[in-house]
Amino acid sequence: MTDVLAGLVAIAPALVLTLTGFALMALDLLPPRGRREHLGFVGLAGVVAALVTTVLLWGSDVSAFRGMVVLDNFALFFNLATGLVLLLSMDYLRRRGQESGEFYILVLFSAVGMVIMASANDLIVIFLGLETMSLSLYVLAGFFRSRIEAGEASMKYFLLGAFASGFFVYGIALIYGATGSTNLDKLGVAVAAGAGRDPLLLIGFGLLVVGFGFKISSVPFHMWTADVYEGAPTSVTALIATGSKAAAFAAFLRLLLASLRPVQADWAVLLWGMAVLSMTVGNVIALAQQNLKRMLAFSSIAHVGYILVGIVAGGALGNGGVLFYLLVYTFTTAGAFGVILLLERGGEEAVRIEDTAGLANRHPLLGLALTIFLLSLIGIPPTAGFVGKFYLFGAAVRSGYYWLAVIGVLNSAIAAYYYLRVIVSMYMREPEGTPTSVVPSFAGALALVVALWGVVQLGLLPAPLFDLAQSAVLPLLR
């Protein structure tokens, strides 16, 4: 009975989301058939219940299913569910004529996969969480079936994702062949005992890096990102940009700290190169983009590079900075996509930079909100983005990676150009032709308020949450 109870506690947040998903499946069969907005509220209630469960279990250290799943502060820190996405989707789906119960169900099950990945202490469980999340996102990316771009985005995401999953599974097979285990702690013991020089094991871990590199969209595994971001529904794009990357980084970071810390000097060199390439390629290509969603797609690749800086730096400061920055990035990016989602021009989504012309003059509050989100993405004080980058680059300097920090700062300066270009368009240009309108949405406005609060709060008072982030990674550093 004790083992059963421990197992239920270990998967409690994922279990809450799963039960909510099943409840949505049952409710979807019941009237009213015309509208499905109430399913969004039920899903949101499940998300809140999962967050409450996460808070109540903070400080727990439970291992279950023979060490395959762990519930520690690190796992709980990543149980950031998809409440913002659900709020942004309610009016958006109805406006696009695509309101369907399946959408909310898929969002919930993608969140289940994210939570499983954050709690996984075994490569097999990581893969199960990865596929649970990915299969839902493949369908969500093409949810607007009448749009050719949506079908293209879904197909590209699926084909490249399946290809990356193949690398991941093959890597697991090689690692199991070399060590006889897929448990992260046992792999760490084997690596410390000298197995880290085994060619079979090295190739296996290399293949895992390919799989994770695709999910976090780091260079050179980023080719799918812009097309998927542009073609997917905007609220789904926000979910892919925030939740899926946070979950992938959670599993990746646990793998590196639990299994590969004895050979950190070796993989740090690899991640150093990936960080520099991601920052530079993402920012340089973003300069040429005229579509806001594509611009934010390449921007997200650059931000992956910033996060990799913290992983390379290591220690409580660097890894804690990674967790803190992921939360900051979630609030900021969800907010930016939320603003775009509320804009329309000529009955279509206003997703080009010229569509923002004069927006701040006609809708000052929305213009101010987008300005704050963009300034946070640049890293301008006193926004949360500045604090997050300060922690990451400070950790790099403290660990002796001076050039990595310098490259990060220079890339932030490059990024300022394309972010400020949008701000200039909002405040200093007048629209040509039909001006962009803002679609009223109470749920969407509530999501923006929450995102704004996160950006401002973490910018002005970052210390409490950063201390929690550091305490979350400390068990993995012992």
mmCIF file of N, CA, C and O in Angstrom, residues 151-208:
data_model
loop_
_atom_site.group_PDB
_atom_site.id
_atom_site.type_symbol
_atom_site.label_atom_id
_atom_site.label_comp_id
_atom_site.label_asym_id
_atom_site.label_seq_id
_atom_site.Cartn_x
_atom_site.Cartn_y
_atom_site.Cartn_z
ATOM 1 N N GLY A 151 -1.786 22.823 -42.497
ATOM 2 C CA GLY A 151 -1.475 21.455 -42.898
ATOM 3 C C GLY A 151 0.010 21.268 -43.130
ATOM 4 O O GLY A 151 0.590 20.235 -42.752
ATOM 5 N N GLU A 152 0.636 22.266 -43.756
ATOM 6 C CA GLU A 152 2.083 22.200 -43.991
ATOM 7 C C GLU A 152 2.852 22.181 -42.668
ATOM 8 O O GLU A 152 3.793 21.400 -42.497
ATOM 9 N N ALA A 153 2.429 23.034 -41.733
ATOM 10 C CA ALA A 153 3.097 23.100 -40.434
ATOM 11 C C ALA A 153 2.973 21.771 -39.701
ATOM 12 O O ALA A 153 3.964 21.261 -39.147
ATOM 13 N N SER A 154 1.780 21.200 -39.708
ATOM 14 C CA SER A 154 1.563 19.939 -39.010
ATOM 15 C C SER A 154 2.392 18.814 -39.625
ATOM 16 O O SER A 154 3.010 18.012 -38.909
ATOM 17 N N MET A 155 2.426 18.751 -40.947
ATOM 18 C CA MET A 155 3.164 17.682 -41.616
ATOM 19 C C MET A 155 4.669 17.815 -41.380
ATOM 20 O O MET A 155 5.363 16.826 -41.100
ATOM 21 N N LYS A 156 5.182 19.035 -41.494
ATOM 22 C CA LYS A 156 6.610 19.234 -41.249
ATOM 23 C C LYS A 156 6.970 18.901 -39.807
ATOM 24 O O LYS A 156 7.991 18.247 -39.534
ATOM 25 N N TYR A 157 6.148 19.343 -38.900
ATOM 26 C CA TYR A 157 6.402 19.089 -37.477
ATOM 27 C C TYR A 157 6.384 17.583 -37.203
ATOM 28 O O TYR A 157 7.242 17.046 -36.487
ATOM 29 N N PHE A 158 5.404 16.892 -37.790
ATOM 30 C CA PHE A 158 5.284 15.453 -37.565
ATOM 31 C C PHE A 158 6.465 14.688 -38.166
ATOM 32 O O PHE A 158 7.076 13.841 -37.506
ATOM 33 N N LEU A 159 6.800 14.970 -39.421
ATOM 34 C CA LEU A 159 7.856 14.213 -40.084
ATOM 35 C C LEU A 159 9.210 14.437 -39.425
ATOM 36 O O LEU A 159 9.950 13.484 -39.138
ATOM 37 N N LEU A 160 9.546 15.693 -39.172
ATOM 38 C CA LEU A 160 10.836 15.970 -38.534
ATOM 39 C C LEU A 160 10.841 15.507 -37.086
ATOM 40 O O LEU A 160 11.870 15.045 -36.568
ATOM 41 N N GLY A 161 9.679 15.626 -36.404
ATOM 42 C CA GLY A 161 9.597 15.155 -35.028
ATOM 43 C C GLY A 161 9.764 13.650 -34.937
ATOM 44 O O GLY A 161 10.442 13.129 -34.044
ATOM 45 N N ALA A 162 9.144 12.917 -35.875
ATOM 46 C CA ALA A 162 9.298 11.462 -35.895
ATOM 47 C C ALA A 162 10.740 11.077 -36.187
ATOM 48 O O ALA A 162 11.274 10.115 -35.609
ATOM 49 N N PHE A 163 11.377 11.830 -37.068
ATOM 50 C CA PHE A 163 12.787 11.584 -37.381
ATOM 51 C C PHE A 163 13.650 11.779 -36.132
ATOM 52 O O PHE A 163 14.512 10.945 -35.812
ATOM 53 N N ALA A 164 13.410 12.872 -35.405
ATOM 54 C CA ALA A 164 14.165 13.134 -34.174
ATOM 55 C C ALA A 164 13.872 12.083 -33.116
ATOM 56 O O ALA A 164 14.778 11.670 -32.364
ATOM 57 N N SER A 165 12.620 11.624 -33.032
ATOM 58 C CA SER A 165 12.269 10.573 -32.070
ATOM 59 C C SER A 165 13.019 9.279 -32.384
ATOM 60 O O SER A 165 13.394 8.526 -31.478
ATOM 61 N N GLY A 166 13.211 9.008 -33.675
ATOM 62 C CA GLY A 166 13.990 7.840 -34.054
ATOM 63 C C GLY A 166 15.413 7.913 -33.539
ATOM 64 O O GLY A 166 15.962 6.916 -33.030
ATOM 65 N N PHE A 167 16.036 9.081 -33.660
ATOM 66 C CA PHE A 167 17.365 9.276 -33.089
ATOM 67 C C PHE A 167 17.337 9.029 -31.584
ATOM 68 O O PHE A 167 18.239 8.386 -31.026
ATOM 69 N N PHE A 168 16.313 9.558 -30.935
ATOM 70 C CA PHE A 168 16.210 9.456 -29.479
ATOM 71 C C PHE A 168 16.105 7.993 -29.045
ATOM 72 O O PHE A 168 16.814 7.547 -28.137
ATOM 73 N N VAL A 169 15.222 7.229 -29.698
ATOM 74 C CA VAL A 169 15.037 5.824 -29.331
ATOM 75 C C VAL A 169 16.289 5.010 -29.612
ATOM 76 O O VAL A 169 16.686 4.143 -28.813
ATOM 77 N N TYR A 170 16.935 5.274 -30.729
ATOM 78 C CA TYR A 170 18.161 4.547 -31.046
ATOM 79 C C TYR A 170 19.244 4.859 -30.011
ATOM 80 O O TYR A 170 20.016 3.971 -29.610
ATOM 81 N N GLY A 171 19.295 6.109 -29.575
ATOM 82 C CA GLY A 171 20.244 6.466 -28.516
ATOM 83 C C GLY A 171 19.968 5.716 -27.232
ATOM 84 O O GLY A 171 20.893 5.238 -26.557
ATOM 85 N N ILE A 172 18.683 5.595 -26.866
ATOM 86 C CA ILE A 172 18.311 4.831 -25.667
ATOM 87 C C ILE A 172 18.763 3.381 -25.807
ATOM 88 O O ILE A 172 19.300 2.773 -24.870
ATOM 89 N N ALA A 173 18.562 2.800 -27.003
ATOM 90 C CA ALA A 173 18.949 1.408 -27.226
ATOM 91 C C ALA A 173 20.453 1.216 -27.061
ATOM 92 O O ALA A 173 20.908 0.240 -26.437
ATOM 93 N N LEU A 174 21.243 2.142 -27.597
ATOM 94 C CA LEU A 174 22.704 2.032 -27.478
ATOM 95 C C LEU A 174 23.143 2.177 -26.027
ATOM 96 O O LEU A 174 24.043 1.454 -25.561
ATOM 97 N N ILE A 175 22.519 3.099 -25.310
ATOM 98 C CA ILE A 175 22.877 3.303 -23.900
ATOM 99 C C ILE A 175 22.532 2.066 -23.083
ATOM 100 O O ILE A 175 23.319 1.625 -22.232
ATOM 101 N N TYR A 176 21.369 1.480 -23.348
ATOM 102 C CA TYR A 176 20.989 0.265 -22.637
ATOM 103 C C TYR A 176 21.947 -0.879 -22.981
ATOM 104 O O TYR A 176 22.319 -1.680 -22.119
ATOM 105 N N GLY A 177 22.355 -0.956 -24.238
ATOM 106 C CA GLY A 177 23.300 -1.992 -24.625
ATOM 107 C C GLY A 177 24.647 -1.843 -23.952
ATOM 108 O O GLY A 177 25.329 -2.833 -23.649
ATOM 109 N N ALA A 178 25.047 -0.583 -23.675
ATOM 110 C CA ALA A 178 26.353 -0.342 -23.066
ATOM 111 C C ALA A 178 26.330 -0.507 -21.550
ATOM 112 O O ALA A 178 27.333 -0.907 -20.952
ATOM 113 N N THR A 179 25.203 -0.213 -20.903
ATOM 114 C CA THR A 179 25.162 -0.191 -19.434
ATOM 115 C C THR A 179 24.173 -1.175 -18.838
ATOM 116 O O THR A 179 24.238 -1.467 -17.644
ATOM 117 N N GLY A 180 23.208 -1.653 -19.623
ATOM 118 C CA GLY A 180 22.186 -2.544 -19.088
ATOM 119 C C GLY A 180 21.119 -1.842 -18.288
ATOM 120 O O GLY A 180 20.354 -2.479 -17.560
ATOM 121 N N SER A 181 21.028 -0.502 -18.404
ATOM 122 C CA SER A 181 20.034 0.252 -17.647
ATOM 123 C C SER A 181 19.661 1.513 -18.405
ATOM 124 O O SER A 181 20.438 2.026 -19.223
ATOM 125 N N THR A 182 18.447 1.993 -18.132
ATOM 126 C CA THR A 182 18.017 3.288 -18.668
ATOM 127 C C THR A 182 17.714 4.277 -17.552
ATOM 128 O O THR A 182 17.264 5.384 -17.812
ATOM 129 N N ASN A 183 17.959 3.871 -16.287
ATOM 130 C CA ASN A 183 17.738 4.748 -15.141
ATOM 131 C C ASN A 183 18.831 5.811 -15.088
ATOM 132 O O ASN A 183 20.017 5.495 -15.197
ATOM 133 N N LEU A 184 18.457 7.062 -14.922
ATOM 134 C CA LEU A 184 19.431 8.152 -14.972
ATOM 135 C C LEU A 184 20.453 8.066 -13.844
ATOM 136 O O LEU A 184 21.640 8.340 -14.050
ATOM 137 N N ASP A 185 20.019 7.688 -12.643
ATOM 138 C CA ASP A 185 20.960 7.582 -11.527
ATOM 139 C C ASP A 185 21.974 6.466 -11.765
ATOM 140 O O ASP A 185 23.172 6.632 -11.504
ATOM 141 N N LYS A 186 21.504 5.335 -12.270
ATOM 142 C CA LYS A 186 22.415 4.221 -12.548
ATOM 143 C C LYS A 186 23.374 4.562 -13.687
ATOM 144 O O LYS A 186 24.538 4.157 -13.674
ATOM 145 N N LEU A 187 22.890 5.315 -14.651
ATOM 146 C CA LEU A 187 23.775 5.762 -15.728
ATOM 147 C C LEU A 187 24.852 6.691 -15.183
ATOM 148 O O LEU A 187 26.008 6.638 -15.623
ATOM 149 N N GLY A 188 24.474 7.535 -14.220
ATOM 150 C CA GLY A 188 25.452 8.417 -13.601
ATOM 151 C C GLY A 188 26.544 7.639 -12.878
ATOM 152 O O GLY A 188 27.721 7.991 -12.957
ATOM 153 N N VAL A 189 26.152 6.569 -12.193
ATOM 154 C CA VAL A 189 27.134 5.712 -11.515
ATOM 155 C C VAL A 189 28.064 5.063 -12.530
ATOM 156 O O VAL A 189 29.286 4.989 -12.341
ATOM 157 N N ALA A 190 27.495 4.582 -13.633
ATOM 158 C CA ALA A 190 28.306 3.931 -14.665
ATOM 159 C C ALA A 190 29.286 4.911 -15.301
ATOM 160 O O ALA A 190 30.459 4.578 -15.529
ATOM 161 N N VAL A 191 28.828 6.124 -15.572
ATOM 162 C CA VAL A 191 29.704 7.136 -16.170
ATOM 163 C C VAL A 191 30.824 7.497 -15.204
ATOM 164 O O VAL A 191 31.993 7.635 -15.593
ATOM 165 N N ALA A 192 30.504 7.644 -13.919
ATOM 166 C CA ALA A 192 31.525 7.971 -12.918
ATOM 167 C C ALA A 192 32.552 6.851 -12.776
ATOM 168 O O ALA A 192 33.719 7.108 -12.435
ATOM 169 N N ALA A 193 32.126 5.613 -13.056
ATOM 170 C CA ALA A 193 33.038 4.467 -12.935
ATOM 171 C C ALA A 193 33.929 4.295 -14.160
ATOM 172 O O ALA A 193 34.749 3.377 -14.198
ATOM 173 N N GLY A 194 33.753 5.153 -15.159
ATOM 174 C CA GLY A 194 34.621 5.094 -16.329
ATOM 175 C C GLY A 194 33.942 4.724 -17.620
ATOM 176 O O GLY A 194 34.565 4.724 -18.680
ATOM 177 N N ALA A 195 32.641 4.418 -17.569
ATOM 178 C CA ALA A 195 31.930 4.033 -18.786
ATOM 179 C C ALA A 195 31.731 5.220 -19.732
ATOM 180 O O ALA A 195 31.342 5.031 -20.881
ATOM 181 N N GLY A 196 31.997 6.421 -19.241
ATOM 182 C CA GLY A 196 31.819 7.597 -20.077
ATOM 183 C C GLY A 196 32.720 7.622 -21.285
ATOM 184 O O GLY A 196 32.503 8.422 -22.202
ATOM 185 N N ARG A 197 33.761 6.773 -21.319
ATOM 186 C CA ARG A 197 34.650 6.704 -22.482
ATOM 187 C C ARG A 197 34.270 5.583 -23.435
ATOM 188 O O ARG A 197 34.940 5.373 -24.440
ATOM 189 N N ASP A 198 33.212 4.848 -23.123
ATOM 190 C CA ASP A 198 32.737 3.773 -23.984
ATOM 191 C C ASP A 198 32.155 4.377 -25.263
ATOM 192 O O ASP A 198 31.215 5.167 -25.204
ATOM 193 N N PRO A 199 32.695 4.034 -26.449
ATOM 194 C CA PRO A 199 32.183 4.621 -27.702
ATOM 195 C C PRO A 199 30.680 4.410 -27.886
ATOM 196 O O PRO A 199 29.976 5.294 -28.379
ATOM 197 N N LEU A 200 30.187 3.234 -27.499
ATOM 198 C CA LEU A 200 28.761 2.950 -27.650
ATOM 199 C C LEU A 200 27.929 3.916 -26.814
ATOM 200 O O LEU A 200 26.895 4.436 -27.268
ATOM 201 N N LEU A 201 28.396 4.170 -25.599
ATOM 202 C CA LEU A 201 27.673 5.081 -24.713
ATOM 203 C C LEU A 201 27.756 6.516 -25.235
ATOM 204 O O LEU A 201 26.769 7.263 -25.188
ATOM 205 N N LEU A 202 28.906 6.904 -25.731
ATOM 206 C CA LEU A 202 29.070 8.260 -26.249
ATOM 207 C C LEU A 202 28.163 8.499 -27.458
ATOM 208 O O LEU A 202 27.533 9.551 -27.572
ATOM 209 N N ILE A 203 28.083 7.525 -28.344
ATOM 210 C CA ILE A 203 27.211 7.660 -29.512
ATOM 211 C C ILE A 203 25.749 7.740 -29.062
ATOM 212 O O ILE A 203 24.953 8.541 -29.575
ATOM 213 N N GLY A 204 25.383 6.920 -28.060
ATOM 214 C CA GLY A 204 24.020 6.943 -27.546
ATOM 215 C C GLY A 204 23.643 8.295 -26.976
ATOM 216 O O GLY A 204 22.568 8.841 -27.285
ATOM 217 N N PHE A 205 24.524 8.852 -26.164
ATOM 218 C CA PHE A 205 24.244 10.174 -25.601
ATOM 219 C C PHE A 205 24.221 11.236 -26.696
ATOM 220 O O PHE A 205 23.433 12.187 -26.631
ATOM 221 N N GLY A 206 25.053 11.088 -27.716
ATOM 222 C CA GLY A 206 25.030 12.029 -28.835
ATOM 223 C C GLY A 206 23.693 12.019 -29.556
ATOM 224 O O GLY A 206 23.166 13.072 -29.943
ATOM 225 N N LEU A 207 23.125 10.830 -29.732
ATOM 226 C CA LEU A 207 21.816 10.725 -30.377
ATOM 227 C C LEU A 207 20.714 11.336 -29.519
ATOM 228 O O LEU A 207 19.755 11.926 -30.036
ATOM 229 N N LEU A 208 20.860 11.222 -28.199
ATOM 230 C CA LEU A 208 19.889 11.877 -27.312
ATOM 231 C C LEU A 208 19.960 13.390 -27.461
ATOM 232 O O LEU A 208 18.927 14.078 -27.435
#
